[in-house]
PDB file of C-alpha atoms and ligand atoms in Angstrom:
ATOM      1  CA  UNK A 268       7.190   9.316  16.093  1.00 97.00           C
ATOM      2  CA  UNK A 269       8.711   7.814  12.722  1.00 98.00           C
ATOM      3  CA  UNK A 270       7.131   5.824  10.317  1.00 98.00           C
ATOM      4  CA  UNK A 271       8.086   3.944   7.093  1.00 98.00           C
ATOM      5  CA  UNK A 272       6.267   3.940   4.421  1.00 98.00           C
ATOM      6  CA  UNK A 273       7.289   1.424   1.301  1.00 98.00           C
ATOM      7  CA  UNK A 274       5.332   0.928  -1.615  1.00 98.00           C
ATOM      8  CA  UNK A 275       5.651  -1.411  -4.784  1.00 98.00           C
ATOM      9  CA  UNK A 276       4.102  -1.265  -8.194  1.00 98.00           C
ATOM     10  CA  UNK A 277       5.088  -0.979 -11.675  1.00 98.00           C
ATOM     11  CA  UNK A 278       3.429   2.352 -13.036  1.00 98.00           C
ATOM     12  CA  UNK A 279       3.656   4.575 -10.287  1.00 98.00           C
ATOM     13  CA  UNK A 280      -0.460   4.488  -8.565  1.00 98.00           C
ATOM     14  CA  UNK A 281       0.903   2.725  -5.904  1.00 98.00           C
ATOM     15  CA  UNK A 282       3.742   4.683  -4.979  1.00 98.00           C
ATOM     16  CA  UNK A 283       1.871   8.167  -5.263  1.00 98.00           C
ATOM     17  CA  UNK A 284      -0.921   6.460  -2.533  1.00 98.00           C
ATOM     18  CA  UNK A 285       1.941   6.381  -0.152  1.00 98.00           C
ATOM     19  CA  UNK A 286       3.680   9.685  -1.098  1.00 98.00           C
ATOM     20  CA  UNK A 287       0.159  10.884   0.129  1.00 98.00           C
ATOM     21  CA  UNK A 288       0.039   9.152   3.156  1.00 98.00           C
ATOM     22  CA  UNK A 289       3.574  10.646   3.735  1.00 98.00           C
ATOM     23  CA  UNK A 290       2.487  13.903   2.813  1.00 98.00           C
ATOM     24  CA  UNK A 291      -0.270  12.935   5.978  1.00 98.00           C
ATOM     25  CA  UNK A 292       1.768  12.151   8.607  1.00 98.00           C
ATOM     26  CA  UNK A 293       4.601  14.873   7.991  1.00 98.00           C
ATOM     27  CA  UNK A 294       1.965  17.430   8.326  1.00 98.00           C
ATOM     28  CA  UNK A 295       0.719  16.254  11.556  1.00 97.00           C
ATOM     29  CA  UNK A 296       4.039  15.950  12.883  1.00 97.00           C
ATOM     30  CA  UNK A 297       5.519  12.817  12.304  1.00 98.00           C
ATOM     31  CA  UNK A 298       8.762  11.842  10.938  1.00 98.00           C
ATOM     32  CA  UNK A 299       8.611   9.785   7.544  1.00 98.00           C
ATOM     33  CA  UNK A 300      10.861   7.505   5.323  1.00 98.00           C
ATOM     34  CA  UNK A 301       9.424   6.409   2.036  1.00 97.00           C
ATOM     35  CA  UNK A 302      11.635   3.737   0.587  1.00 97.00           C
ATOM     36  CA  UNK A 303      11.592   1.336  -2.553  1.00 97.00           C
ATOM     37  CA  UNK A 304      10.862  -2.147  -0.689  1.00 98.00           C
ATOM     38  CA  UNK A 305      14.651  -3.529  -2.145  1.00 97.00           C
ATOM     39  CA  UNK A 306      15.952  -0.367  -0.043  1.00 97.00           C
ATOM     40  CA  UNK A 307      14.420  -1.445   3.418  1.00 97.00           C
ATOM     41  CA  UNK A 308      16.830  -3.430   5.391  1.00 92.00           C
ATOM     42  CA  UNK A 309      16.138  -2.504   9.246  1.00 93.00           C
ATOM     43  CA  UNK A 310      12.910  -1.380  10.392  1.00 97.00           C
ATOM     44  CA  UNK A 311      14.029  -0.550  13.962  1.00 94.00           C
ATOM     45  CA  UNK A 312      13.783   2.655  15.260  1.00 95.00           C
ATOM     46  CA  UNK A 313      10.257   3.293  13.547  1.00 98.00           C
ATOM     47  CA  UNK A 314       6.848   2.919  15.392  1.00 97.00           C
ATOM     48  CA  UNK A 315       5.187   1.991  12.421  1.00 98.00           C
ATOM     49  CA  UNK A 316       4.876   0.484   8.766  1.00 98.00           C
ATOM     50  CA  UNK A 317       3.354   0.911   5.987  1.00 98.00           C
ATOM     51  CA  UNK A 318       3.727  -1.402   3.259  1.00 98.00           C
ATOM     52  CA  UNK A 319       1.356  -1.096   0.212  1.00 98.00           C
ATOM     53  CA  UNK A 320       1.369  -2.896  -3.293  1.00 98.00           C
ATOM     54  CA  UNK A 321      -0.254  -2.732  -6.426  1.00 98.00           C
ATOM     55  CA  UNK A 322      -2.568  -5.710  -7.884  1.00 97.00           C
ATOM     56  CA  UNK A 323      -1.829  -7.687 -10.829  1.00 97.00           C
ATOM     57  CA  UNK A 324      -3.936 -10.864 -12.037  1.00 95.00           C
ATOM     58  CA  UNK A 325      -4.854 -11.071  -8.418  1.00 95.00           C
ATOM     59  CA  UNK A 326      -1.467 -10.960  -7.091  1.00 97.00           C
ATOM     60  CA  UNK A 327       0.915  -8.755  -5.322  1.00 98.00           C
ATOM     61  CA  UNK A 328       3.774  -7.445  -6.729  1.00 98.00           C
ATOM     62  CA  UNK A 329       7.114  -9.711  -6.149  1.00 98.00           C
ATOM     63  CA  UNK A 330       8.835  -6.680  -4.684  1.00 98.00           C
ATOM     64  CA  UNK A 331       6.166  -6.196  -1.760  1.00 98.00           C
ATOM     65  CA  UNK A 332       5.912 -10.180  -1.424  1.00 98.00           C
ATOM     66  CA  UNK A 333       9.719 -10.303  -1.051  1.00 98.00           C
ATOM     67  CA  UNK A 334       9.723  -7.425   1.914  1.00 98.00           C
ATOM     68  CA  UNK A 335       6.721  -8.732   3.867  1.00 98.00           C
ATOM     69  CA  UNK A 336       8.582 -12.267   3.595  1.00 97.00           C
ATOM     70  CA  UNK A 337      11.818 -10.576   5.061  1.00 97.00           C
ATOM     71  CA  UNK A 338      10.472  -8.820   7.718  1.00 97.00           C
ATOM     72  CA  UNK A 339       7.699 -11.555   8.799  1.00 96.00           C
ATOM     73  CA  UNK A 340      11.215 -12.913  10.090  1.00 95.00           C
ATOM     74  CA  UNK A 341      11.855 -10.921  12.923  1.00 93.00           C
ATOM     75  CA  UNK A 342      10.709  -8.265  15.329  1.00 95.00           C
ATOM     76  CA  UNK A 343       8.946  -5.635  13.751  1.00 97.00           C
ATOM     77  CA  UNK A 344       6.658  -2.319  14.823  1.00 98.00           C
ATOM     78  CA  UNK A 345       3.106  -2.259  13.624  1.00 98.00           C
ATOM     79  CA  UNK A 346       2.145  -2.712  10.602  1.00 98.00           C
ATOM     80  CA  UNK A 347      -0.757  -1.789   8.056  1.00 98.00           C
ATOM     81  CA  UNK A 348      -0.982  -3.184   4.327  1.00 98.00           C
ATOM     82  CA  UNK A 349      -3.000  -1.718   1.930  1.00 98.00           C
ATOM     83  CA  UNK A 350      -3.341  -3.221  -1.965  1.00 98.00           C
ATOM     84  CA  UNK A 351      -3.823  -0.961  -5.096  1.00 97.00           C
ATOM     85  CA  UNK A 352      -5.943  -1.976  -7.705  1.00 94.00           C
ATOM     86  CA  UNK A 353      -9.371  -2.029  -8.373  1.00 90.00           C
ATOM     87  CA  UNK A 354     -10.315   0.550 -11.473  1.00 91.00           C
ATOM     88  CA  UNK A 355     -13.596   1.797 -10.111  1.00 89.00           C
ATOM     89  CA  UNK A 356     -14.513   3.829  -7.595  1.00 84.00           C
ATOM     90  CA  UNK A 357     -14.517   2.945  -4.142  1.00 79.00           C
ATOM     91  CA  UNK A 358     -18.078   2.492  -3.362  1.00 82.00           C
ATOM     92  CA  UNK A 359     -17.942  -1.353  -4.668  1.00 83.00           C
ATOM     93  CA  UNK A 360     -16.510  -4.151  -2.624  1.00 79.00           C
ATOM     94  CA  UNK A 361     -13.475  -6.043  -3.662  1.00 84.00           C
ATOM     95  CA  UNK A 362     -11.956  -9.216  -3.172  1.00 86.00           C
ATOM     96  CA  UNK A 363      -8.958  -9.588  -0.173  1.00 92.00           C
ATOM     97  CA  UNK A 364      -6.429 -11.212  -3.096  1.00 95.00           C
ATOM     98  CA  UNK A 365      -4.870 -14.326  -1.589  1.00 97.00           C
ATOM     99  CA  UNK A 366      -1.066 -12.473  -1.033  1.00 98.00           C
ATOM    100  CA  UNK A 367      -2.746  -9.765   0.804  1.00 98.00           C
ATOM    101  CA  UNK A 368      -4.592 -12.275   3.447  1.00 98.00           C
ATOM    102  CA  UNK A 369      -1.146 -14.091   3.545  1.00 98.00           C
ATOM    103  CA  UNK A 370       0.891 -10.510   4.329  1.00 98.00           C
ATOM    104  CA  UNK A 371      -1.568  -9.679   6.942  1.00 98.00           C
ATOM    105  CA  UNK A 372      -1.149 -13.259   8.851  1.00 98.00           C
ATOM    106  CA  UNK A 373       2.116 -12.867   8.135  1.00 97.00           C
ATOM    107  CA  UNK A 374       3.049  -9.503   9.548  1.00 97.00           C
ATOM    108  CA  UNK A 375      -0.555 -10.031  12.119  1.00 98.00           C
ATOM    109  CA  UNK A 376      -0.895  -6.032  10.316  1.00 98.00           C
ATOM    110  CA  UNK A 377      -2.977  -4.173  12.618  1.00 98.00           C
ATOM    111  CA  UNK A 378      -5.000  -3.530   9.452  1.00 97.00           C
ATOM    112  CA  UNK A 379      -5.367  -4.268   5.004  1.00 97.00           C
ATOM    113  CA  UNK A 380      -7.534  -1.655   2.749  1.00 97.00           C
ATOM    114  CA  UNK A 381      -7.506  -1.813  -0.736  1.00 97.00           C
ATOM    115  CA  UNK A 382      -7.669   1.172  -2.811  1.00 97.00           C
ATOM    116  CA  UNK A 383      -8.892   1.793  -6.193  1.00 97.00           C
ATOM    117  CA  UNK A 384      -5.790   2.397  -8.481  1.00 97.00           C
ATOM    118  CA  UNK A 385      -5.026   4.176 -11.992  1.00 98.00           C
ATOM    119  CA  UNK A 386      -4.411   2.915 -15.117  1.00 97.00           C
ATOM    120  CA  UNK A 387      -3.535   4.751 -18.754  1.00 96.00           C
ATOM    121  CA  UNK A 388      -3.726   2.170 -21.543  1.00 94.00           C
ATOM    122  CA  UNK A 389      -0.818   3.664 -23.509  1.00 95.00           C
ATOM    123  CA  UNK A 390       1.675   2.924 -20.600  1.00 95.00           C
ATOM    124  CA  UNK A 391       1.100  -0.707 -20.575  1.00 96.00           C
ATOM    125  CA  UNK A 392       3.450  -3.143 -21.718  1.00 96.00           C
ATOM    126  CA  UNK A 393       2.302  -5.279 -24.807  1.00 96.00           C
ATOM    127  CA  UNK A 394       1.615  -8.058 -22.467  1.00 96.00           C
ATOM    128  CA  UNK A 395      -0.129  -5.864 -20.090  1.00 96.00           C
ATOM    129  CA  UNK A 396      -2.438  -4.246 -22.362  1.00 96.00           C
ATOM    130  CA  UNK A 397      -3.828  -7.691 -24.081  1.00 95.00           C
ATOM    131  CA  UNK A 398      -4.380  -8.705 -20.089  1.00 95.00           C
ATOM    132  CA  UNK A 399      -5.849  -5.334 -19.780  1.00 94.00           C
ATOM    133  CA  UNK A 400      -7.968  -5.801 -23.405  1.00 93.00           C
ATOM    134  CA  UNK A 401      -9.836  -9.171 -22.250  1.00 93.00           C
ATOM    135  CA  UNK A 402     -10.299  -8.244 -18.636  1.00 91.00           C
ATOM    136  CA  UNK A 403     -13.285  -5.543 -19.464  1.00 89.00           C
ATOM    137  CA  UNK A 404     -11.625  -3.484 -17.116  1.00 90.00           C
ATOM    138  CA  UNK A 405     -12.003   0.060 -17.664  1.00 92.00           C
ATOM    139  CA  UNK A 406      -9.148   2.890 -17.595  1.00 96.00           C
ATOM    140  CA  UNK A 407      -8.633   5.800 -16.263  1.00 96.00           C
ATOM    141  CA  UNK A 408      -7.406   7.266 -12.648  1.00 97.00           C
ATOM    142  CA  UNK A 409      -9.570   6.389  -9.560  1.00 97.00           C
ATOM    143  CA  UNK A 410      -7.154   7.149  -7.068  1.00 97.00           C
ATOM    144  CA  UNK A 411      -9.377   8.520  -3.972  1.00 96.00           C
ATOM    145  CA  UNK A 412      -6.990  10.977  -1.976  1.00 96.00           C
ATOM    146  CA  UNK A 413      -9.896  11.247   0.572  1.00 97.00           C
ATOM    147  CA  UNK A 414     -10.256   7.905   1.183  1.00 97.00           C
ATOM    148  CA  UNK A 415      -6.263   7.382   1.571  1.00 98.00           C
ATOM    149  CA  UNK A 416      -5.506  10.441   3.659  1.00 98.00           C
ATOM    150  CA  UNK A 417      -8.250   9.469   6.442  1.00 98.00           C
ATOM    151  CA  UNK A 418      -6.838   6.248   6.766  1.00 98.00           C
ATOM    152  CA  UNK A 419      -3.347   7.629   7.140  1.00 98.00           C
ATOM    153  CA  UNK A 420      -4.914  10.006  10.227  1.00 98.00           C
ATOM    154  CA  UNK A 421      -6.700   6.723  11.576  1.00 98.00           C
ATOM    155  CA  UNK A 422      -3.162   5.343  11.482  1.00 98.00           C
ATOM    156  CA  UNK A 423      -2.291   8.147  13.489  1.00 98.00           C
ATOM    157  CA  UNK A 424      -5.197   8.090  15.914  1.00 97.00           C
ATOM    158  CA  UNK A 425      -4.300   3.777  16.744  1.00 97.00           C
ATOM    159  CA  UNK A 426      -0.555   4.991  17.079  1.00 97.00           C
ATOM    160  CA  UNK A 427      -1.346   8.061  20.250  1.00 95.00           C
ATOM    161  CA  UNK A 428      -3.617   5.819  21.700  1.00 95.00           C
ATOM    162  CA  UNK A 429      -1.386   3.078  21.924  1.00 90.00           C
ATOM    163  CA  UNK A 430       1.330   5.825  23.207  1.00 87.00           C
ATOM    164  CA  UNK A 431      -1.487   7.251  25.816  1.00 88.00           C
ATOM    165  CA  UNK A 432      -1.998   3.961  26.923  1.00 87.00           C
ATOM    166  CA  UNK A 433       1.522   2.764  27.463  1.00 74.00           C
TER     167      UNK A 433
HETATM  168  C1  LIG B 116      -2.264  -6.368 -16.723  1.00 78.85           C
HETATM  169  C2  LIG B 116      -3.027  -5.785 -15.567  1.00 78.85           C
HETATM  170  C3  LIG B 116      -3.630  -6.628 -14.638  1.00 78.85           C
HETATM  171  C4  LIG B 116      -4.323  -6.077 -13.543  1.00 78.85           C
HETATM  172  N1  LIG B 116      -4.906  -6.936 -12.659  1.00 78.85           N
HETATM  173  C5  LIG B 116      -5.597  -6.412 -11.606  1.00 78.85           C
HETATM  174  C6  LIG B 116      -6.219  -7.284 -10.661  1.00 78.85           C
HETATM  175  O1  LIG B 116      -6.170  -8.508 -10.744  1.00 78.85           O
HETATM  176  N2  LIG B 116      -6.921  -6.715  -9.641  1.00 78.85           N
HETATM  177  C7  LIG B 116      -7.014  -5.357  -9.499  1.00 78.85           C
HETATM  178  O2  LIG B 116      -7.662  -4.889  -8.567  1.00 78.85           O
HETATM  179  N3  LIG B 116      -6.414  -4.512 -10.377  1.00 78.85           N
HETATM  180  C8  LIG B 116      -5.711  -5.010 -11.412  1.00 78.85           C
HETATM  181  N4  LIG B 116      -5.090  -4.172 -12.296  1.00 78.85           N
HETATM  182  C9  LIG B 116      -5.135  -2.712 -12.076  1.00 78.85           C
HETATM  183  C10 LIG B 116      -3.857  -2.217 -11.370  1.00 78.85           C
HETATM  184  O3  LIG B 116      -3.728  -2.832 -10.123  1.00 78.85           O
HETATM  185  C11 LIG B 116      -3.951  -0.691 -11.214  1.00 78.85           C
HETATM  186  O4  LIG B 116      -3.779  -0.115 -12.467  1.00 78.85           O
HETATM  187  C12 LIG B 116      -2.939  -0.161 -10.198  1.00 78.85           C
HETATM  188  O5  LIG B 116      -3.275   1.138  -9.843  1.00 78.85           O
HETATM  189  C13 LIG B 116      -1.531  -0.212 -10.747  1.00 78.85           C
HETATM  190  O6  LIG B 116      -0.644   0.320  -9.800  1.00 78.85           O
HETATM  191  P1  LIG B 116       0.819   0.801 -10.207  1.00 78.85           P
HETATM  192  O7  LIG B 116       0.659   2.009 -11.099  1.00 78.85           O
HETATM  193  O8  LIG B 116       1.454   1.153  -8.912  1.00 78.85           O
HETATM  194  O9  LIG B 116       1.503  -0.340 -10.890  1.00 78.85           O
HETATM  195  C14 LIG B 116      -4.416  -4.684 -13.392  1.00 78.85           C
HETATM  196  C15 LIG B 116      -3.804  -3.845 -14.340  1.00 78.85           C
HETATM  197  C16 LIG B 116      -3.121  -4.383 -15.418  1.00 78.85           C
HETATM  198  C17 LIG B 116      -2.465  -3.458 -16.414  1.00 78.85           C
END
């Protein structure tokens, strides 16, 4: 089994939720690919995607957008989307942001989670951190590796069912 995993974002949350998916899915035996969304071109040849992008003012970030939009084109393997964002833990519910919903008709993903992300003030951009000030967000790092890694093996469980039952 192979799977690609591609993940956008602009301070790096994002990408280390799907190095731990990777990290997942090698150890149970599974070949992986985790690309830079600009770097994906074919998709054939894997059994499954995951695409995953971090939230900004509600939307995704262009990069994932961009993919989703390219491969939404033509044949594709499974897919599951999953948004970074939320700076709390992950016992509240969030909002689906409108470019997630989109994605997931889109792609029709198997499956979207959003998980909560990580934020350090001082890496923010000037524009970022007055977005940041007035949003009464709070920062620090809620990445749950729980959370991500058991939805990595559920991954895993839909994909050998699906090969059982074929
Ligand atoms: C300017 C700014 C706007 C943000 N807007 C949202 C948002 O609308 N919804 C959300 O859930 N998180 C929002 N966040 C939190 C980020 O999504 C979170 O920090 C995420 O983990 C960033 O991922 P990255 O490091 O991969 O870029 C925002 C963060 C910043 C700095």
């Amino acid at each position: 089994m192979k799977i690609l995993v591609s993940t956008a974002g602009r301070h790096g949350a994002t990408h280390s939720l799907g190095q731990e998916m990777g990290r997942v899915f090698e150890h149970c035996g599974v070949d992986v690919d985790v690309r830079a969304p600009e770097s994906v071109v074919r998709v054939d040849g894997y059994d499954a995607l995951v695409i995953g992008s971090a939230v900004y003012s509600d939307r995704w970030v262009p990069a994932a957008k961009a993919l989703v939009d390219r491969l939404s084109r033509s044949e594709h393997p499974p897919v599951w989307l999953f948004s970074c964002g939320p700076l709390h833990s992950s016992d509240r519910p969030v909002n689906v942001t409108s470019d997630a919903a989109h994605a997931v008709s889109l792609m029709h993903a198997t499956a979207h989670r959003t998980f909560p992300g990580k934020l350090v003030p001082e890496r923010l951009s000037a524009g970022e951190r007055q977005i940041f000030e007035n949003s009464g967000a709070v920062a620090g790092d809620f990445r749950d590796r729980v959370l991500v890694c058991n939805w990595a093996r559920e991954i895993l469980a839909w994909l050998n069912a699906e090969k059982r039952g074929s």
